[in-house]
């Protein structure tokens, strides 16, 4: 007889862990107890050593679906004679390090009850159990217990309380447990007026949607704006009201069969679509004119499956098969969570509001995933993923707060080996987003008890995230503040994600970021690791006529590249381009010659080519020109490539002049635009591989890390990967963190840690 003290850390609270351990102890005939602690669970069992060993193995091998163990330990001591196996009251002492489960889509068992007329939760939009339902979005503090969630205002009725307390019930300690008698309720509003309540509200909303109304729907982590996706007039009305002429809308479809009518769906894509995280999956569209208004520029459509019980009720048999479900936010503002605010701000956009009285503690946008290179790549990390941490290769020297960048911003809190990357916050350009950012930082650092002693931020002095870092430093002068170059942070995010210890070649193809030499970077090759990088190569920097305007108006970069390829005499320039832009080009030449800011940005090169090909001259959403260039290229299967030249220097330079001349020649010959677009993709991927090979010859480094917004381009990522793999490189890229600026905070954190004493 021995007694074992077992300590487990990870996601082990609120996921049916204690009942699982209770069952397991009965199975092995062991007595003892389990208790939730601030860092996970403590278990003590006593019995024969061999039985305890089997029990311990079972803990890891037969975990409940949502549980995850990040660390476990076992110690043996003398028995104390436990009489049974009990579940003890939670302890609230000590340092809090327990992990919080993300919000999880409704499980099959709950779905069956939802559609069973004899069940007491028939059509109840807040049904959940220990295997499913809201978690992060309702948590206000740890340990995860009802009084520390937004469910505290709902007193459980006797039947719910009985389930909650019965260890054999699948709702044992399910903190959001509720029913129509005691739990949250939905209400349908038109302005401030109540139209209907409870099931009547849901049914009414369904019929309004079918009639073409635009309805705001409060979900798990925020509001959606919904309308019938196959009703052209409704979608058009929504576009006009949202001032969103062409940015793609995400849609929701009731099941895989409905999705297959509109999109191609591989086995992996179907698994992602229906998995517990329930992200938006970018799927290849089928040729269906009904879809053109939903993502007009795009070969892909963002599709998700219902993840809250309410969503399932929005798709009755014979009802809509496809709903637009776009984040309910004004342009550049974070997703709405509070009714009053939502009502006020969405008033001009939505005809009706389907709200409920369960507060949202943590806003969380839908995540976005796409299958690239045969694997799932996260492009936006929010609901379903946050706030699960990344396990770092080594312990952090001290707790770190990394403040991230500006676009698609996130921040990152690190302690020990855990890196808590915040949920997607949005473009940090408005007061609204900035307040969300500050609020989320306060909540997450409190939730995970991280009090940073080191702060990392971007080098850009005007980013709100940089200002936030400086403000923190002013308030607490003992904090150490480290500025991290934007693209080095991108490279480091891949190193952190894949826990790479040796030196790497970091390839960062991105929009724009502050360089260390005063110019604007964005097409960079580094060598080194988090402790220090050397800039080994870069795209040749180009004048950016009009500065920031060049980002919104791609024809400006086109003029800049033409000037470098053909000189100032516009007689030699491609005629189509001159004809179209005669009034704007000549002044742009002057601007370029007067030495505006220069950039090596790869994103701006994509913009220039897109404009030259007549695809996009002015954008209405971020990266539109590059996205449309990719879409054109995907329509060609050409294996030809435009030539880029490499200038041997330190750092090496990639020169695009020859490529631009070849492209102009193709244009004047009347070559198809998709072929030109494809030859550009192939050429840039090819020169990337050649530059990496040249760097390898000099340094012996064989590992390449790809990062930066440009690699959201599936065609370009896959082409570059195949060229690098042909040259026998070991290649890594961002998969779990977005390759766009959502990854910067994670990279900043590991760099700041490596460079601090
Ligand atoms: Zn369930
Ligand atoms: Zn109840
Ligand atoms: Fe970036």
mmCIF file of C-alpha atoms in Angstrom, residues 12 109 222 357 657 703 738-739:
data_model
loop_
_atom_site.group_PDB
_atom_site.id
_atom_site.type_symbol
_atom_site.label_atom_id
_atom_site.label_comp_id
_atom_site.label_asym_id
_atom_site.label_seq_id
_atom_site.Cartn_x
_atom_site.Cartn_y
_atom_site.Cartn_z
ATOM 1 C CA UNK A 12 -8.076 20.573 -16.268
ATOM 2 C CA UNK A 109 -25.237 14.986 -27.114
ATOM 3 C CA UNK A 222 -19.555 39.161 -29.503
ATOM 4 C CA UNK A 357 -28.864 38.591 -20.937
ATOM 5 C CA UNK A 657 13.970 45.971 -62.653
ATOM 6 C CA UNK A 703 16.844 26.003 -41.703
ATOM 7 C CA UNK A 738 -1.075 33.999 -37.766
ATOM 8 C CA UNK A 739 1.748 34.795 -40.159
#
